[in-house]
Every structure is written in structure tokens, then in C-alpha cells.
XYZ file of C-alpha atoms in Angstrom:
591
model
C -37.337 -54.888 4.557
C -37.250 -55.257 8.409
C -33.393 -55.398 9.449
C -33.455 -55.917 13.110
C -31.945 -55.523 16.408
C -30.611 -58.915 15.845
C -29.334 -58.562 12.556
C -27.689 -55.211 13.467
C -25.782 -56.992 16.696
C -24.949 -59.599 13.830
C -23.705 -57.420 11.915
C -21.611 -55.041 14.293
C -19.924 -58.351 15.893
C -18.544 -59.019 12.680
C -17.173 -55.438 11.998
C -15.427 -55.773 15.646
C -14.090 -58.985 14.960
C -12.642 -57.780 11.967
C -11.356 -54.535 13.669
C -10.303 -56.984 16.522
C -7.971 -58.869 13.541
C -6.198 -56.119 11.978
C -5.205 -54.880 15.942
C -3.870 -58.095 16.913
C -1.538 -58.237 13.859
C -0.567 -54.235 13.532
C 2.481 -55.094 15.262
C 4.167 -57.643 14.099
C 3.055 -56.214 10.627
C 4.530 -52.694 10.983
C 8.093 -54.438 11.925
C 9.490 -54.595 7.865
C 7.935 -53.714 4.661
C 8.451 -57.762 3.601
C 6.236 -58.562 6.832
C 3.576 -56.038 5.874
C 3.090 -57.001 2.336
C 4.550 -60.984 2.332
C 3.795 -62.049 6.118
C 7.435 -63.253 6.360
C 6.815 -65.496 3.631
C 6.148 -68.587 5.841
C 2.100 -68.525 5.271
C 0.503 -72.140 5.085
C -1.038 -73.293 1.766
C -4.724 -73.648 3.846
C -4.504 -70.099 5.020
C -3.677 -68.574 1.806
C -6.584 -70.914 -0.133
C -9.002 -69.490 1.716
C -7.759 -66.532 1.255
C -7.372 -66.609 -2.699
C -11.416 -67.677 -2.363
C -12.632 -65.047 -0.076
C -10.809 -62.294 -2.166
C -12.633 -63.281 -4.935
C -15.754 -63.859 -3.709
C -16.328 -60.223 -3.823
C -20.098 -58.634 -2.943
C -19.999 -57.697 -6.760
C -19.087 -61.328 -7.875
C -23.086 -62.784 -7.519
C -24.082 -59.582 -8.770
C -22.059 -60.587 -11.865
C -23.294 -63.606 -12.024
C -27.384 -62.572 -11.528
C -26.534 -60.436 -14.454
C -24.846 -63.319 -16.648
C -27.730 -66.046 -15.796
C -30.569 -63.366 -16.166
C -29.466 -62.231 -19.391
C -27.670 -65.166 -20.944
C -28.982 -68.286 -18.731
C -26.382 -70.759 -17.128
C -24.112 -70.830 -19.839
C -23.420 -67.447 -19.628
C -21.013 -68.357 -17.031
C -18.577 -69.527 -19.448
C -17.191 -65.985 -19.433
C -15.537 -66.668 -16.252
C -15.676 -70.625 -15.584
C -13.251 -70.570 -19.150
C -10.322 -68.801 -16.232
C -10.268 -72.408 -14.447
C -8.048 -73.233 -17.086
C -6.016 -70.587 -16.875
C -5.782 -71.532 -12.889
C -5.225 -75.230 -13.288
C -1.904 -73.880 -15.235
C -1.377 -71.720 -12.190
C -1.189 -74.464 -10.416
C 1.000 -77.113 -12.227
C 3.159 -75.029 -14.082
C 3.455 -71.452 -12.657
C 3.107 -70.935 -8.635
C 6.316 -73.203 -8.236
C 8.136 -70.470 -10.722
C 6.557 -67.894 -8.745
C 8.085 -69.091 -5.737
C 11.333 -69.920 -6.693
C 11.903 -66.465 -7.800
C 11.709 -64.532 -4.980
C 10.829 -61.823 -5.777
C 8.195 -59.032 -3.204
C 5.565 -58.051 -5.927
C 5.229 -59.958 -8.867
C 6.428 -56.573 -10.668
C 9.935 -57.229 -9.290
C 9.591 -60.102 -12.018
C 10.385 -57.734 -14.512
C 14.086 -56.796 -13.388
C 14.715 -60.251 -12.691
C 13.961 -61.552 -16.432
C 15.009 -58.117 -18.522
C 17.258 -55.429 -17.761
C 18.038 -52.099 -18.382
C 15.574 -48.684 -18.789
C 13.027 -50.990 -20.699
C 12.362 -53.215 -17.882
C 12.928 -50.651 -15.297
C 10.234 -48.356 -17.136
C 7.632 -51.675 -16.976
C 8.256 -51.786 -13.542
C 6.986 -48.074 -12.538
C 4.706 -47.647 -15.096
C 2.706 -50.866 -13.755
C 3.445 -50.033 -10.671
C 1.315 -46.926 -11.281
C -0.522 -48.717 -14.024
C -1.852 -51.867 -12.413
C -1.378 -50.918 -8.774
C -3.726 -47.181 -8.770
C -5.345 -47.296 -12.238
C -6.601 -51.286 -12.724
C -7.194 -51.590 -8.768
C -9.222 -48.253 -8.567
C -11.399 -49.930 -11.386
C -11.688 -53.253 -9.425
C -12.501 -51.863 -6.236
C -14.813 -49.521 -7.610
C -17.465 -52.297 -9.573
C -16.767 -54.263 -5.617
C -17.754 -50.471 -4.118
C -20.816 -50.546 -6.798
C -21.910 -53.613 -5.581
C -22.053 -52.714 -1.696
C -23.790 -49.259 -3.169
C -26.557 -51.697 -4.408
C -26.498 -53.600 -1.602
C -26.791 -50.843 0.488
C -29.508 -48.810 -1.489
C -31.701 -52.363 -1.928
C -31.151 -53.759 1.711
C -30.839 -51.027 4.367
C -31.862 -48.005 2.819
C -28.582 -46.155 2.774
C -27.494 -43.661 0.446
C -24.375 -44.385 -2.203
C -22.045 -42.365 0.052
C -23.331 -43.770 3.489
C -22.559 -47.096 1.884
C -19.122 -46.130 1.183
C -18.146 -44.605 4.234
C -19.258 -47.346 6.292
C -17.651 -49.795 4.294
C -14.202 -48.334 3.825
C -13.252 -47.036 7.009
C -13.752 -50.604 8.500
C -11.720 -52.185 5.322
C -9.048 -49.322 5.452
C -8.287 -49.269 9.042
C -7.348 -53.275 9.524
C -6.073 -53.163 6.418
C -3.635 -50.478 6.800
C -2.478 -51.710 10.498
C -2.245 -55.443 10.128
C -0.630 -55.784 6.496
C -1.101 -58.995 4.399
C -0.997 -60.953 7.705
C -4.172 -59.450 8.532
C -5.587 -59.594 5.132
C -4.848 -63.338 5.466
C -6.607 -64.184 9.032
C -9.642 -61.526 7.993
C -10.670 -63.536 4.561
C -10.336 -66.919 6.628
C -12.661 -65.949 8.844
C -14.854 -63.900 6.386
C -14.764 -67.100 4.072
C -17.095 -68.865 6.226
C -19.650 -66.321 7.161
C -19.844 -65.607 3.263
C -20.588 -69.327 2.247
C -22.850 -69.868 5.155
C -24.649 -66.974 4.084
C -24.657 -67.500 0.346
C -26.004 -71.053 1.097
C -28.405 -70.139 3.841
C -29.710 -67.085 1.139
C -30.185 -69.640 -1.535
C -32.134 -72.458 0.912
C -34.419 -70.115 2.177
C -35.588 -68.050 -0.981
C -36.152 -71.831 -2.753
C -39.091 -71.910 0.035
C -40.947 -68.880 -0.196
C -44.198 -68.771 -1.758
C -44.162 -66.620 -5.097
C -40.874 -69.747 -5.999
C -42.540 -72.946 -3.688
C -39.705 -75.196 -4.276
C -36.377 -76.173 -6.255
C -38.773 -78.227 -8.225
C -41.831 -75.638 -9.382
C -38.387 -73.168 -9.714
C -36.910 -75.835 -12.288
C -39.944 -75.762 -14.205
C -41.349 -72.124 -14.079
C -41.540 -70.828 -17.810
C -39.409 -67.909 -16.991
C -36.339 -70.024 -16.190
C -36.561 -73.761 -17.993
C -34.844 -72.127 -20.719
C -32.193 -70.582 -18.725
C -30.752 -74.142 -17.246
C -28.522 -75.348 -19.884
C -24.822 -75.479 -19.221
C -23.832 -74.959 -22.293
C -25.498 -72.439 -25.158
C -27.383 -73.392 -28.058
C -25.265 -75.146 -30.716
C -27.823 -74.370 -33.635
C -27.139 -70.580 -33.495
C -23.511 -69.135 -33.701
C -24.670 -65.901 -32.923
C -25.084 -67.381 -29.298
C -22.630 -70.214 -28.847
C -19.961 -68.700 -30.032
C -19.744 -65.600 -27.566
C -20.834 -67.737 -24.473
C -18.642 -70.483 -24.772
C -16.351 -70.699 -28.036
C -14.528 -67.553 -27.126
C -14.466 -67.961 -23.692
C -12.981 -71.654 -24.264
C -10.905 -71.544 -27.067
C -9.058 -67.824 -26.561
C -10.232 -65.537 -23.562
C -8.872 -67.356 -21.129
C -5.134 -67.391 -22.554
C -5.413 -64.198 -24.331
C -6.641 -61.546 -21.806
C -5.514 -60.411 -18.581
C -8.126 -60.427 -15.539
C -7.320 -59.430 -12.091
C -7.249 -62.672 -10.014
C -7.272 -65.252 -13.365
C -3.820 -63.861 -14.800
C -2.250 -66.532 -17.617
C 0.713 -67.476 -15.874
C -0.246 -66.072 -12.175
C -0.051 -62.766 -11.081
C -1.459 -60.072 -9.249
C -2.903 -61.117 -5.577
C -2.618 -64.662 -6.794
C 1.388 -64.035 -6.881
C 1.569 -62.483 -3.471
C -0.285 -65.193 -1.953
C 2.052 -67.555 -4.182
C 5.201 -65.559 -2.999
C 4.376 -65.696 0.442
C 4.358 -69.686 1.200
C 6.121 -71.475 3.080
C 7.170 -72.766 -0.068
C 6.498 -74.122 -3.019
C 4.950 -77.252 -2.201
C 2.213 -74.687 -0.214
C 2.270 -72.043 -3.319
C 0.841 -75.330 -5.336
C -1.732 -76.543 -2.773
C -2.785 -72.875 -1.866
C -3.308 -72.422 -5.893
C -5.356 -75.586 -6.277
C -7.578 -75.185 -3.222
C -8.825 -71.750 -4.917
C -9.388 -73.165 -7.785
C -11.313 -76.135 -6.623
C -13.523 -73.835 -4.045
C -13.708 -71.443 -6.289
C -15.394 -72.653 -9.632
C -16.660 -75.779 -8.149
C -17.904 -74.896 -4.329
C -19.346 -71.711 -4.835
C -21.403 -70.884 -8.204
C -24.772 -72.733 -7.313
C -26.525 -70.806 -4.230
C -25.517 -67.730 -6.936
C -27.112 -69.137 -9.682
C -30.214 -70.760 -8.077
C -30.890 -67.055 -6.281
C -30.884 -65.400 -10.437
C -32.936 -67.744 -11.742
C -35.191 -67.269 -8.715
C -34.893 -63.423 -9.712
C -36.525 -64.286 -12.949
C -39.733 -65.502 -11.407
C -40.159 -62.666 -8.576
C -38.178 -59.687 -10.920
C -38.716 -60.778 -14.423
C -38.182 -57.603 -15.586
C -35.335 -54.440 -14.770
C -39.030 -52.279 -14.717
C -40.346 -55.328 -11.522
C -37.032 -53.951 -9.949
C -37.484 -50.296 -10.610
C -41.086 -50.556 -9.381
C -39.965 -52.629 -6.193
C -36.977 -49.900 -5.342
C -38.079 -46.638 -6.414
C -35.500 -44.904 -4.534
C -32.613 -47.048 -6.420
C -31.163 -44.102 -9.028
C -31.811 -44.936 -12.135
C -27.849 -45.452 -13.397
C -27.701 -48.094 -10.855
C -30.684 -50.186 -11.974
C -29.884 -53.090 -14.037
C -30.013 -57.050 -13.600
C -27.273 -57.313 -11.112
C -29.683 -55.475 -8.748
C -31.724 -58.779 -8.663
C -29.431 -60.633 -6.472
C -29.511 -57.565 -3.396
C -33.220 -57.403 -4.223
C -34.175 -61.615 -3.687
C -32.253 -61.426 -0.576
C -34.245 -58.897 1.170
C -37.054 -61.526 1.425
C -35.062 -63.151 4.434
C -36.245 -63.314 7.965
C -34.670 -61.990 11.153
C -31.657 -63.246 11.894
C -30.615 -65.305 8.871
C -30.571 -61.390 7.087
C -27.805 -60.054 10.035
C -25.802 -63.568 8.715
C -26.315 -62.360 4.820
C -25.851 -58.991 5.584
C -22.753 -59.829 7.013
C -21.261 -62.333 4.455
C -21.881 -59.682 1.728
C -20.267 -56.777 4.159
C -17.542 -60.020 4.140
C -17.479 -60.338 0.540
C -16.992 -56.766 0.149
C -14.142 -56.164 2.710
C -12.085 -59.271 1.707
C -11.694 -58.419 -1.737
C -11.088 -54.189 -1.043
C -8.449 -55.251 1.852
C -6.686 -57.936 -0.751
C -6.660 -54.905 -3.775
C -5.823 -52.250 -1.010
C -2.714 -54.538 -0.088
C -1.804 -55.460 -3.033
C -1.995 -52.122 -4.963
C 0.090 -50.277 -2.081
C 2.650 -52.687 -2.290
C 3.388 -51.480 -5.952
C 3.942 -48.432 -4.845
C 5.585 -48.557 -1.527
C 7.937 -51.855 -3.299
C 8.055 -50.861 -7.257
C 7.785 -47.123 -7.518
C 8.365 -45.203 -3.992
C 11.165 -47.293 -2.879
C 13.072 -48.452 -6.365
C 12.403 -45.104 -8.300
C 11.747 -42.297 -5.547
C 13.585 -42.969 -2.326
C 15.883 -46.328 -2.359
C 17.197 -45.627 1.293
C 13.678 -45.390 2.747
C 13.979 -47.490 6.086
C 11.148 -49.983 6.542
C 9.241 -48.201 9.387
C 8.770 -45.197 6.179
C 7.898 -48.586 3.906
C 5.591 -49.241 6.059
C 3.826 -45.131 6.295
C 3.496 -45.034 2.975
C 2.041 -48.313 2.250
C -0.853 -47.161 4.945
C -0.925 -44.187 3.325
C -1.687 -44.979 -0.122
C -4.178 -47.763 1.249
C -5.992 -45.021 2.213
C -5.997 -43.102 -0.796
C -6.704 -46.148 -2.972
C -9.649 -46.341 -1.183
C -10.901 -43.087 -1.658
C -10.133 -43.153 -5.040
C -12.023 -46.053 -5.690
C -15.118 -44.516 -3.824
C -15.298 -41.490 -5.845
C -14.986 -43.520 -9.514
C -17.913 -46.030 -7.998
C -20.210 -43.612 -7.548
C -19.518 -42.897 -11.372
C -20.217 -46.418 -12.490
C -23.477 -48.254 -13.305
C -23.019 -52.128 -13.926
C -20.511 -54.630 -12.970
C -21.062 -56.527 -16.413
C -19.769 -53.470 -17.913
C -16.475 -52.705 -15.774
C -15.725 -56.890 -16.531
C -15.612 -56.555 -20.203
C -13.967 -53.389 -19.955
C -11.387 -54.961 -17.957
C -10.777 -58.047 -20.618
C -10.576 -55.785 -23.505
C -7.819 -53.785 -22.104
C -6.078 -56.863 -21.479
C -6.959 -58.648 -24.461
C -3.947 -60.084 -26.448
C -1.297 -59.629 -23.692
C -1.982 -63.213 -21.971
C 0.198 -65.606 -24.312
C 3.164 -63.089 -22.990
C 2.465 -63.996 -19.592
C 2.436 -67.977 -20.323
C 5.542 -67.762 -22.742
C 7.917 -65.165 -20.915
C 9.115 -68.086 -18.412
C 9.474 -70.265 -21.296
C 10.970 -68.424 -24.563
C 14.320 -66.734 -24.031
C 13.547 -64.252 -26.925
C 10.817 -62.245 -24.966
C 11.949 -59.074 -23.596
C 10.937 -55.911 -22.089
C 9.694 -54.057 -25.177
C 7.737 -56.740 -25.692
C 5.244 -56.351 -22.695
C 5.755 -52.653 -23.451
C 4.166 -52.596 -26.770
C 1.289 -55.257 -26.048
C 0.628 -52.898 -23.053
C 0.461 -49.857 -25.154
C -1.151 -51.471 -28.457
C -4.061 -53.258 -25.794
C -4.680 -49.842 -24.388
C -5.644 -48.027 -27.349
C -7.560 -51.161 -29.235
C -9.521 -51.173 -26.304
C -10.021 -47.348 -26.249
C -11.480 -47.414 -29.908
C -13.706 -50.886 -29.335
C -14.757 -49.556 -26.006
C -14.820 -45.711 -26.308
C -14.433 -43.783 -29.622
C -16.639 -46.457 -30.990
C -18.230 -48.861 -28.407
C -21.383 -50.133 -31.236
C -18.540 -51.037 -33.543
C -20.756 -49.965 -36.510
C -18.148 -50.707 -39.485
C -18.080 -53.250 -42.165
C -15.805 -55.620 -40.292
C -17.984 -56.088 -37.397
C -21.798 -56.333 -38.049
C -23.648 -55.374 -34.656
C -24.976 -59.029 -33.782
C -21.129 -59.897 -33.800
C -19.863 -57.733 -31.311
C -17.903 -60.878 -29.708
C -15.797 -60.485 -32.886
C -14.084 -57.207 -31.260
C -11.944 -60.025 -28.760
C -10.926 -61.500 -31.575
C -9.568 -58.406 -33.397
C -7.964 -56.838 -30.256
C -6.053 -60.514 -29.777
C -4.915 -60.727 -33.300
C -4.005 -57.243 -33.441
C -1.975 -56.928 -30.139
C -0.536 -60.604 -30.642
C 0.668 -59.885 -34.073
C 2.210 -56.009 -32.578
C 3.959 -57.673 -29.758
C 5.274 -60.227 -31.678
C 7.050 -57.828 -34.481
C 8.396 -55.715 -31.951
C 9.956 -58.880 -30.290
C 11.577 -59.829 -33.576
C 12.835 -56.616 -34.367
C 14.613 -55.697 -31.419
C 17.391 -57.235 -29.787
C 17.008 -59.659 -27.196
C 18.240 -59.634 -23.644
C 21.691 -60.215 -22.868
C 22.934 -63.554 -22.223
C 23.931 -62.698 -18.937
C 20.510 -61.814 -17.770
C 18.860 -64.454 -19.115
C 21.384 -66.867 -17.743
C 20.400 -65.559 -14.387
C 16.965 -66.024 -14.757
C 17.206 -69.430 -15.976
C 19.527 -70.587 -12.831
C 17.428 -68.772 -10.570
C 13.741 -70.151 -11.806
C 15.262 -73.214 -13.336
C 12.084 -73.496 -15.796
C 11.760 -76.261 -18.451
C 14.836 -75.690 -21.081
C 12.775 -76.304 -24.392
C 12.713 -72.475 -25.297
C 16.037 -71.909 -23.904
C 18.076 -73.895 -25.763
C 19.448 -71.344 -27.996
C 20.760 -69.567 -25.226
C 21.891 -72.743 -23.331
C 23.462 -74.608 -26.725
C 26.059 -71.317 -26.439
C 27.160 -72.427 -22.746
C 27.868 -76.282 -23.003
C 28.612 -76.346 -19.498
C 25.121 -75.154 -18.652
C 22.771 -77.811 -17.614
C 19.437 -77.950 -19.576
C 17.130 -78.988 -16.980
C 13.553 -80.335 -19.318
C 11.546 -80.406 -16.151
C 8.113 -82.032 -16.569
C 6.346 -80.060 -18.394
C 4.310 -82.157 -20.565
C 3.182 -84.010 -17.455
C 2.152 -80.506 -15.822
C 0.148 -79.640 -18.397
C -1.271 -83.181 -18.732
C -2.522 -82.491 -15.166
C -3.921 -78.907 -15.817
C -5.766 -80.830 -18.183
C -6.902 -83.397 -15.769
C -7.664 -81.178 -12.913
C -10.256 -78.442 -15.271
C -11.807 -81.653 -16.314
C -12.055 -82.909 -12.345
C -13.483 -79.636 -11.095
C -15.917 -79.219 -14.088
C -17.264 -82.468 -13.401
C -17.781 -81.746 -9.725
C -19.391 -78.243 -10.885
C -21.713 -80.271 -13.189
C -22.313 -82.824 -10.832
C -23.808 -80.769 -8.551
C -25.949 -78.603 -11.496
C -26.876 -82.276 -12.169
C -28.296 -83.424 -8.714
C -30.183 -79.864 -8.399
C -31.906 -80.609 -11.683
C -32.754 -84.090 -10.528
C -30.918 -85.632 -13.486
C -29.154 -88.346 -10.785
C -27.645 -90.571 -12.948
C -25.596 -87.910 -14.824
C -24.975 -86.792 -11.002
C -23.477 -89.652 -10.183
C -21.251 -90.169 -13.515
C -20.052 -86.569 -13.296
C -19.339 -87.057 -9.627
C -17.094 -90.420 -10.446
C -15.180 -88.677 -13.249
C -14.414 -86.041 -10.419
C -13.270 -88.325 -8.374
C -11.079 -90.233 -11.266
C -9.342 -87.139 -11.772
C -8.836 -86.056 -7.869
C -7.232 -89.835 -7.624
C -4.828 -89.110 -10.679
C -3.776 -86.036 -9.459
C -2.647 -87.361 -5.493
C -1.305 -89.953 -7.650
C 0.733 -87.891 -9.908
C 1.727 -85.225 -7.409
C 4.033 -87.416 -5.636
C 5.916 -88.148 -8.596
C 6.263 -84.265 -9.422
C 9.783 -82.719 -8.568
């Protein structure tokens, strides 16, 4: 591959814009620990879309998604386009909650809804838990990704790749706080889908593929096109899409696809203007995210399949790749280093833009759980902000050298995602119900947390080919359902059978969040002068519904036109538009 002086002036323009960004806002962004991690809370719903998007449009994300569609065709990608729905509830139901509470980190949450050393405890252990442990994990498969992109595209070692990488992400990231984070990802938004689209035009044209058409019909990939899996064979649609569908996406936790919000999605939520721009910031990531995005990905894997058919046609192609980090995610960095001069400095760029957005959101993120729930509520309450502040950069920078040293360790991005879900399988329903159900409290997250951990540790680790009678090996997809059922059913004993939280602080909660009142009214029935406040629920999730089914559509709609199947096009396209008119419609009526 011939990177040239042009791509490498590309390339180092966008590093000094970036660098450029986080000087302009170091500042204003070093006054107060709220301005460093929130932005003052007065950040428009555009800014903080585009932001949502860019984070997760990580360098690691089409590597994912090469892997899915290589190994399990289009309808693979039910194991993450299931977490729309999961959004869509963000988005109607949850991000004006997360706004009305208040709260710095959504781990303040927990002091706000329970009370005493059992929500205190959830607060630093998470702090520690989510914030160094979870986030190292993340930013290490987004670290693994730039290593491959690295090794594949320019050559460089796994620790070149790294230190290039990082210092660039760690130093705006650590001077111009969230703020910075915010105005980096809008601009690295755009380089990243120009590139992704430019990538996916060009490698449609080159000889070995000839056209979308002869790509279409090439005998390695006409069997990969389907969106959804085989119906005759349960061995197949029930892991691609059934699961997915009907209980991953309510029952696990996932960094940036939380039931109920969370994570980066709750800072960005928490630091609107308010909540009318919490909502449209929440919808706008949704909408670019599952419906704007997946094609140039896919179209580039299934191109893999005709030039790379084979991890061995990789292997033979990069012989200096190690070995651990050959797999099928390797096809995507491999098809794009068949682009000329010029457009590869624009690529090259997007995925150094893909990379850095989503390291500088974690970096932020995970240092403001432990400058705001562990240094400052457990170690050193009287810290002054300008400390905040120093230690916030400070563990941004160690974050980031954690995460280095555990990516050299890893091998496939596929792997750290299922990891990932089955150490938060079963805790989701707690997330969607703890707004909603008085009778949640703090031991309740506790022991889903704890009995999670360890199902995942013997599924996963002590026995990862679950050879036993209750799982024959061509059901391995079985293992979700037994870490749900097992954590749902712990969590929910341990609920029962301890007491629930004083009235007092759920009183408090309720007058401060004001959610719907249909799993309060136990409490509320005690205090007749409280007001029971039934909110709209029904008619918010009535539009979660409404809005999956409008972005699918558009998704499909375009799948449709790039098969040449216009008339589907077209009637996909309509009931996109159907639901987008329902939606303007309805929103006006919302409170």
C-alpha cells in the first residue's frame, strides 16, 4: 500500500485540528469539575447527536460488523440492530428522567433513588467497576482495532499504533473536558462518514468486484444478503435474530445501548439544555446511527468475501499481521488499502476519527466516575474544583494506558462484544423498572451485579464450550438465556426479601423525577395528599414502537434500493416516512 505525501498532510491536518480543539476549550473547561465533565449543562440537542454517533462509530465498530456479515451474512447484524429498541425507549421514556434528575454521572442516580451504605457501596464500586474495569475493556477492542488498522494500512507495529493514537486522544481530551469531546466528534463525524462512504464507492469499482451488481451476484456473497436468517433452521434463526429481538436487548447491559440510558448516553442526556434537547439529541443517534451508517460497512464485508474469502487469503496478503490478531475483522482494514492517493489520507483519517472519538468519549466519561463518584464522594469531599479537575486529567491518562496494555492482549472484537453482554446479561429489566417500581432497591442492583459476574465467569471462563447436558454445543446461544433467567430470578428474591427503601427516599425521588405513578402507588396510596402524576406512558412506548419500526424501514429501504428490489424500496421508504410524520405529530402533544 502506497500512503502518500498527500495522505500524510491529510492526515496530520486532522491531528492539528483536533489538537487545535481541545486548546481552544482547555480553559473554559478547567474552570469547575461540572464544566469539565457536563459543559455547563447548556449543550444543544444537534451537538450532542452527533456526538452520541461519532462516539459510537468507533474504528472497531466496521471491524465488528466485517466479522458479523463474513461469518453470519446480513442478518448477523441483529446482534446489535435489536439495541434500536432499547434506544427508541431512550428516547420516549428515559432521557427526559435523565434530565430531570440532575444528577453529574449517571452513578449519582444511585443516592438519589436508595440510601444508605447499600447505595453508597453501588456508587464506588461502579465507579471503579464501570468507570476503570468495563471502559479499559471498551477502549481496548477500539485500541485493537487501530492495532489492525495500523499493522494492515501503514505498516506500524501494535505499540507504534498505540502511541500515536493516544497521546493525540489523551492530550485534547484531558485539557478541553466534555466540551471538547463534544466539538472534536462533530467535526470527526463528518470526515468518518465521508470516508466510510467514499471507502465503500470506490472498492464497488475495482476490478477483482466490477460493480454493485456482479458484487450482488458473486457466489461467495448471494447467500450472505438476507436481512433476516433462515427460518427453516433454529439452530440459525434463533441466535441471529430471536434472541437478539425478543430478550438481548432488554436483558443485557452494553456500553452505549444501556436499557433505560446510561453511561455516555446519560452524560450527553445530562448535559442539555434541557429536556426537550436530551430527547432530540437521543433520537438523532438513534436515527444516524442504525439507519445512516450500516451500509458502506456492510457492502465493504461482503466485498471482503470476494477479494479475502478466506482468514488464510488474509494471512497470505499480511504476513507480518501476528497471528492472534488475524481473524475476519481484519477484512475491513485489508479492502481499504486498495484506495488511491488521496481518498486513503481521507479514510485514514476518518478511521484515526473513529478511533479518537470513541477513546476521548470513554476517557471522559470513565474519569468522571472517579474524579465525581469515588475521589470526591468517598476519598476527599472538600477537594476544590481546580483538584477535580487534576485528577480527572490524571486518570484520563492512566485509563488510557491501561487500555493500551490489555489491547495488546486481545485478539477479536467479536469476542470482547459477547464478553461484554454476558457480564451484563440479566441486569437490563433493573435498569427499565428502577424508575418505575418503588420496591427496587440497592441490594437489588447489588446482587444482579454480583450473580452476572460470576454466570458470566463460568459460561465465559471456567467453561467457555459449555460441554454439559443442559447446553449441547450447537446451542451455545442457550447460555443468554440461562445467565438472564438465572440473574433475573437472583435479583428478584433478593428484592423480595429485603426491605424496601424508606418512604422518605422514595418520596424524594418521585417529586424530583416525577415518573409515571403506576408502580408507585403503594407508596403514594399512604400519602393522600401526594399527587399521582400517570404521565403518558402508554403513548411513549406506543412511539418507541413507532419510531424502531420508522428507522428499520429506512435501514431496509436503503438494503432494498442497493439490491435493486425498487418497489420494496419505495414501500419501506413510505412506511419510514408514515412513522417520521406520526412522531412530529405526536411530539407536540407530549408534556
Amino acid at each position: 500500500m502506497n500512503v502518500t505525501a498527500i495522505d500524510w498532510g491529510i492526515i496530520a491536518a486532522f491531528f492539528v485540528i483536533s489538537l487545535l480543539i481541545g486548546l481552544f476549550t482547555a480553559k473554559q473547561a478547567g474552570s469547575s469539575a461540572k464544566e469539565f465533565f457536563l459543559s455547563g449543562r447548556n449543550m444543544p440537542w444537534w451537538l450532542l447527536g452527533v456526538s452520541m454517533v461519532a462516539t459510537t462509530f468507533s474504528a472497531d465498530t466496521p471491524n465488528l460488523v466485517t466479522d458479523i456479515v463474513r461469518k453470519n451474512g446480513v442478518a448477523g447484524n441483529w446482534a446489535w440492530w435489536a439495541f434500536l429498541l432499547t434506544g427508541m425507549l431512550t428516547v420516549f421514556v428515559y432521557a427526559k428522567l435523565w434530565r430531570r434528575s440532575e444528577v453529574t454521572t449517571d452513578l449519582e442516580f444511585y443516592e438519589l433513588r436508595y440510601s444508605g451504605k447499600g447505595a453508597a457501596f453501588l456508587r464506588a464500586f461502579r465507579a471503579i467497576y464501570l468507570g476503570v474495569f468495563f471502559n479499559v475493556v471498551i477502549m481496548a477492542t477500539v485500541s485493537l482495532a487501530a492495532i489492525k488498522i495500523g499493522g494492515v494500512m501503514l505498516g506500524l507495529s501494535p505499540i507504534q499504533t498505540l502511541l500515536i493514537a493516544s497521546i493525540v486522544t489523551v492530550v485534547y481530551s484531558s485539557l478541553g473536558g466534555l466540551k471538547g469531546v463534544l466539538l472534536t466528534d462533530f467535526f470527526q463525524f463528518f470526515i468518518a462518514m465521508i470516508g466510510s462512504f467514499g471507502a465503500a464507492y470506490f472498492i464497488l469499482d475495482l476490478p477483482e468486484i466490477g460493480s454493485l451488481n456482479n458484487l450482488l451476484a458473486h457466489e461467495n456473497v448471494a447467500d450472505k444478503l438476507n436481512f433476516l436468517p433462515d427460518f427453516t433452521d433454529p439452530n440459525v434463526y434463533i441466535p441471529l435474530f430471536i434472541m437478539p429481538i425478543a430478550i438481548q436487548w432488554w436483558a443485557t447491559w452494553y456500553p452505549g445501548a444501556e436499557p433505560g440510558g446510561g453511561g455516555y448516553i446519560a452524560q450527553r442526556m445530562l448535559s442539555a439544555k434541557d429536556e426537550k434537547n436530551a430527547i432530540g439529541a437521543t433520537l438523532f443517534f438513534n436515527i444516524a446511527h442504525y439507519a445512516m451508517r450500516p451500509w458502506p460497512w456492510i457492502l465493504i464485508a461482503l466485498s471482503s468475501l470476494v477479494i479475502f474469502p478466506q482468514i488464510s487469503d488474509l494471512q497470505a496478503a499480511f504476513p507480518d499481521i501476528p497471528a492472534d490478531k488475524l481473524g475476519d475483522d481484519l477484512a475491513y482494514s485489508a479492502m481499504l488499502t486498495y484506495l488511491p492517493t488521496g481518498l486513503i489520507g481521507i479514510v485514514l483519517a476518518s478511521l484515526i476519527a473513529a478511533v479518537m472519538s470513541t477513546l476521548s468519549t470513554h476517557l471522559n466519561w470513565g474519569s468522571s466516575y472517579i474524579v465525581n463518584d469515588f475521589y470526591l464522594r468517598f476519598v476527599k469531599p472538600e477537594a476544590s474544583d481546580k483538584e477535580l479537575v487534576s485528577v480527572g486529567r490524571i486518570s484520563t491518562v492512566l485509563l488510557m494506558a491501561l487500555s493500551a496494555l490489555l489491547a495488546l492482549a486481545l485478539s477479536s472484537a467479536l469476542d470482547a462484544f459477547n464478553i461484554l453482554l454476558q457480564i451484563g446479561a440479566g441486569t437490563g429489566l433493573i435498569f427499565i423498572l428502577r424508575w418505575f417500581w418503588w420496591r427496587i432497591n440497592a441490594f437489588t442492583e447489588i446482587s444482579a451485579m454480583a450473580i452476572s459476574f460470576v454466570v458470566a465467569i463460568f459460561f465465559e471462563v471456567i467453561n467457555p464450550k459449555v460441554n454439559w447436558i443442559l447446553i449441547p454445543e450447537n446451542q451455545a446461544y442457550l447460555k443468554l438465556i440461562y445467565s438472564v433467567s438465572i440473574t433475573t430470578v437472583g435479583w428478584l428474591l433478593v428484592t423480595f426479601l429485603t426491605r424496601p427503601e424508606k418512604d422518605e427516599v422514595l418520596l424524594s425521588f418521585y417529586r424530583k423525577v416525577t415518573p409515571a405513578a403506576f408502580g408507585w402507588k403503594k407508596v403514594l396510596d399512604r400519602y393522600p395528599a401526594e399527587k399521582q402524576v400517570m404521565g403518558q406512558l402508554p403513548k411513549e412506548i406506543g412511539l418507541m414502537v413507532i419510531g424502531a419500526v420508522m428507522i428499520y424501514s429506512a435501514l431496509f429501504s436503503t438494503g432494498f434500493f442497493i439490491y435493486g428490489n425498487i418497489l420494496s424500496g419505495f414501500i419501506a421508504a413510505a412506511i419510514s416516512v408514515a412513522g417520521g410524520v406520526i412522531i412530529i405529530r405526536s411530539w407536540k402533544k407530549l408534556n
